[in-house]
Amino acid sequence: TQLLEQSPQFLSIQEGENLTVYCNSSSVFSSLQWYRQEPGEGPVLLVTVVTGGEVKKLKRLTFQFGDARKDSSLHITAAQPGDTGLYLCAGDNTGGFKTIFGAGTRLFVKA
Amino acid sequence: SAVISQKPSRDICQRGTSLTIQCQVDSQVTMMFWYRQQPGQSLTLIATANQGSEATYESGFVIDKFPISRPNLTFSTLTVSNMSPEDSSIYLCSVEWDRGGETQYFGPGTRLLVL
């Protein structure tokens, strides 16, 4: 069974701090997505990474796909209270048709 | 990206009853999915809703408990049958928008509380 392991599971930081969330697997993914979900809402897509080694930036968020397409990271610079939410990584495996979700990282940024 | 709506947005139901959740997309999509998200948890895929054929269910989910309809390329329903408090959860539909590759886009979710 393919698994996507996210770490940390929970993170509480002060406004202005930097943080990194990791998403790791022993399997290769054809693409990987990062979502943010706020309470009472559905997950909202932040980015899709497809190419090994790819780096994408979205304002203060930097996403990286591992060279072997087995892992990914999300780095947030100077976190703000508006970044608070559940961050989910999801991967599309290379052999099947199902998207696999990580357990999520719950981020709380204190003002 | 596709715009997805769900109805109802939330409901409180008595045990033993059934609730049908609707998912409407503003574009025609091939793949639609139903997920469950229990409090504080990640997403668990219930089934893939196929247009013109029966839904494909994941391990641990059965058609009698979660019947699904997919009458056309823009609409699907999920019914939670004979509910118990353990069914209290957020139910999310998602679509794999054909012009978006394999990326899934989610509806806002239906928050269900079973008493």
XYZ file of C-alpha atoms in Angstrom:
226
model
C 0.000 0.000 0.000
C 1.324 3.382 -0.948
C 1.643 5.867 1.860
C 2.388 9.558 2.066
C 3.841 10.504 5.423
C 3.535 14.122 6.448
C 5.488 15.772 9.200
C 5.053 17.435 11.513
C 1.442 16.578 12.323
C 0.956 19.777 14.273
C 2.862 23.062 14.361
C 2.210 26.139 16.453
C 4.468 29.117 15.729
C 4.673 32.861 16.178
C 3.937 35.289 13.378
C 7.093 36.016 11.394
C 8.711 32.609 11.871
C 9.645 30.277 9.041
C 8.532 26.660 8.783
C 8.843 23.616 6.576
C 6.356 20.783 6.149
C 7.497 17.494 4.679
C 5.724 14.848 2.654
C 7.598 11.578 2.153
C 6.991 8.243 0.505
C 8.870 5.176 -0.660
C 6.858 5.270 -3.888
C 7.263 7.359 -6.997
C 4.496 9.790 -7.895
C 3.699 11.178 -11.314
C 2.571 14.403 -9.672
C 2.038 15.784 -6.212
C -0.343 18.442 -4.964
C -0.435 20.641 -1.885
C -3.750 21.818 -0.486
C -4.737 24.130 2.351
C -7.981 23.593 4.184
C -9.528 26.103 6.553
C -12.190 25.143 9.102
C -15.583 24.628 7.492
C -14.177 24.649 3.973
C -13.029 22.119 1.427
C -9.326 21.780 0.583
C -8.081 24.460 -1.798
C -5.339 23.605 -4.240
C -2.100 25.540 -3.728
C 0.177 23.926 -6.281
C 0.837 20.867 -8.417
C 4.412 19.713 -8.996
C 5.204 17.288 -11.759
C 8.916 17.302 -12.577
C 11.569 15.826 -10.279
C 13.551 18.647 -8.657
C 10.885 21.202 -9.528
C 10.576 24.271 -7.325
C 7.494 26.479 -7.380
C 6.898 29.688 -5.478
C 3.590 31.159 -4.472
C 4.288 34.452 -2.664
C 5.789 33.366 0.698
C 5.288 29.661 -0.025
C 7.972 27.573 -1.725
C 7.219 24.058 -2.900
C 9.805 21.504 -3.925
C 9.410 18.099 -5.527
C 12.217 15.650 -4.819
C 14.518 14.595 -7.642
C 13.206 11.035 -7.444
C 9.573 12.233 -7.197
C 9.109 10.424 -3.871
C 8.977 13.411 -1.568
C 8.062 17.049 -1.383
C 8.361 19.980 0.958
C 6.458 23.174 1.612
C 8.364 26.077 3.123
C 6.592 29.159 4.437
C 8.614 32.313 5.021
C 7.512 34.846 7.631
C 4.316 33.029 8.532
C 1.182 35.080 9.131
C -2.015 34.261 11.060
C -3.776 33.911 7.703
C -1.576 30.888 6.976
C -3.327 28.966 9.743
C -4.982 25.807 8.455
C -4.598 22.156 7.582
C -1.984 21.512 4.894
C -2.435 18.326 2.906
C -0.146 16.742 0.368
C -1.592 14.368 -2.197
C 0.140 12.214 -4.754
C -0.910 10.534 -7.966
C 0.908 7.232 -8.278
C 2.531 6.155 -11.478
C 0.819 2.796 -11.755
C -2.781 3.415 -10.851
C -5.515 5.982 -10.875
C -6.040 6.816 -7.227
C -4.853 9.955 -5.482
C -3.311 9.306 -2.082
C -3.538 11.894 0.687
C -1.159 12.478 3.546
C -2.476 12.739 7.093
C -2.081 16.500 7.056
C -0.153 19.129 9.007
C -2.207 21.392 11.208
C -0.536 24.823 11.355
C -1.435 27.514 13.844
C 0.236 30.897 13.526
C -0.109 33.150 16.553
C -0.216 36.905 16.159
C -10.590 25.554 -12.586
C -14.010 23.983 -12.093
C -16.451 25.512 -9.621
C -18.029 22.930 -7.358
C -21.007 23.350 -5.066
C -22.471 21.004 -2.504
C -25.857 20.861 -0.817
C -26.578 20.864 2.019
C -23.614 22.648 3.542
C -24.422 21.127 6.924
C -27.125 19.047 8.576
C -28.045 17.474 11.883
C -29.788 14.131 11.524
C -31.288 11.479 13.745
C -29.792 8.018 13.798
C -31.458 5.549 11.468
C -32.339 8.158 8.869
C -30.662 8.806 5.509
C -29.247 11.963 3.961
C -28.519 12.645 0.297
C -25.733 15.074 -0.514
C -25.626 16.753 -3.902
C -22.545 17.827 -5.828
C -22.829 20.142 -8.832
C -19.965 21.154 -11.137
C -20.037 24.044 -13.580
C -18.106 22.076 -16.240
C -18.368 18.581 -17.628
C -15.900 16.307 -15.876
C -15.131 12.647 -16.322
C -13.980 11.789 -12.813
C -15.899 12.672 -9.657
C -14.988 11.414 -6.210
C -16.569 11.294 -2.777
C -14.441 11.597 0.361
C -15.055 11.471 4.079
C -13.080 13.581 6.507
C -13.591 12.745 10.153
C -12.871 15.420 12.762
C -9.207 16.368 12.794
C -8.359 13.786 10.167
C -7.252 13.690 6.568
C -9.375 12.597 3.626
C -10.542 9.038 3.044
C -11.819 8.140 -0.404
C -15.262 6.532 -0.311
C -15.818 5.915 -3.997
C -15.315 7.088 -7.533
C -18.546 8.134 -9.226
C -18.619 6.956 -12.815
C -21.032 8.434 -15.322
C -23.237 5.755 -16.842
C -22.082 2.917 -14.592
C -21.972 1.919 -10.948
C -19.618 3.678 -8.592
C -16.327 2.058 -7.648
C -16.049 1.710 -3.867
C -12.915 1.632 -1.748
C -12.210 -1.008 0.832
C -14.435 -0.540 3.860
C -17.231 1.229 1.998
C -20.257 -0.510 0.459
C -23.007 0.515 -1.903
C -25.805 -0.309 0.535
C -24.445 2.186 3.051
C -23.280 4.857 0.593
C -25.303 4.638 -2.633
C -24.045 7.026 -5.300
C -25.667 8.383 -8.426
C -23.945 10.008 -11.389
C -26.662 10.809 -13.920
C -24.533 13.143 -16.063
C -21.099 14.746 -16.355
C -21.872 17.669 -14.040
C -23.760 16.123 -11.124
C -23.513 13.399 -8.502
C -25.194 12.456 -5.247
C -23.992 10.515 -2.225
C -26.494 9.064 0.221
C -25.481 8.199 3.755
C -27.956 5.485 4.734
C -29.193 4.284 8.101
C -26.981 6.790 9.848
C -25.290 6.336 13.193
C -23.235 8.822 15.229
C -20.082 7.259 13.731
C -21.136 8.726 10.363
C -20.698 12.249 11.736
C -18.107 13.717 9.432
C -17.433 16.131 6.609
C -18.330 14.687 3.218
C -16.501 16.186 0.247
C -16.917 15.738 -3.444
C -14.072 16.413 -5.793
C -13.520 16.397 -9.514
C -10.571 15.680 -11.690
C -11.073 18.549 -14.061
C -10.087 17.322 -17.491
C -8.156 20.429 -18.363
C -6.385 20.321 -15.019
C -4.612 17.022 -15.498
C -4.670 14.707 -12.510
C -5.242 17.465 -9.977
C -8.418 17.254 -7.932
C -10.577 20.215 -7.033
C -12.866 20.038 -4.038
C -16.297 21.241 -3.136
C -16.855 23.128 0.127
C -17.997 19.997 1.933
C -21.109 18.906 3.803
C -20.768 18.844 7.570
C -22.946 16.078 8.999
C -23.777 15.514 12.652
C -25.739 12.405 13.576
C -27.395 12.367 16.988
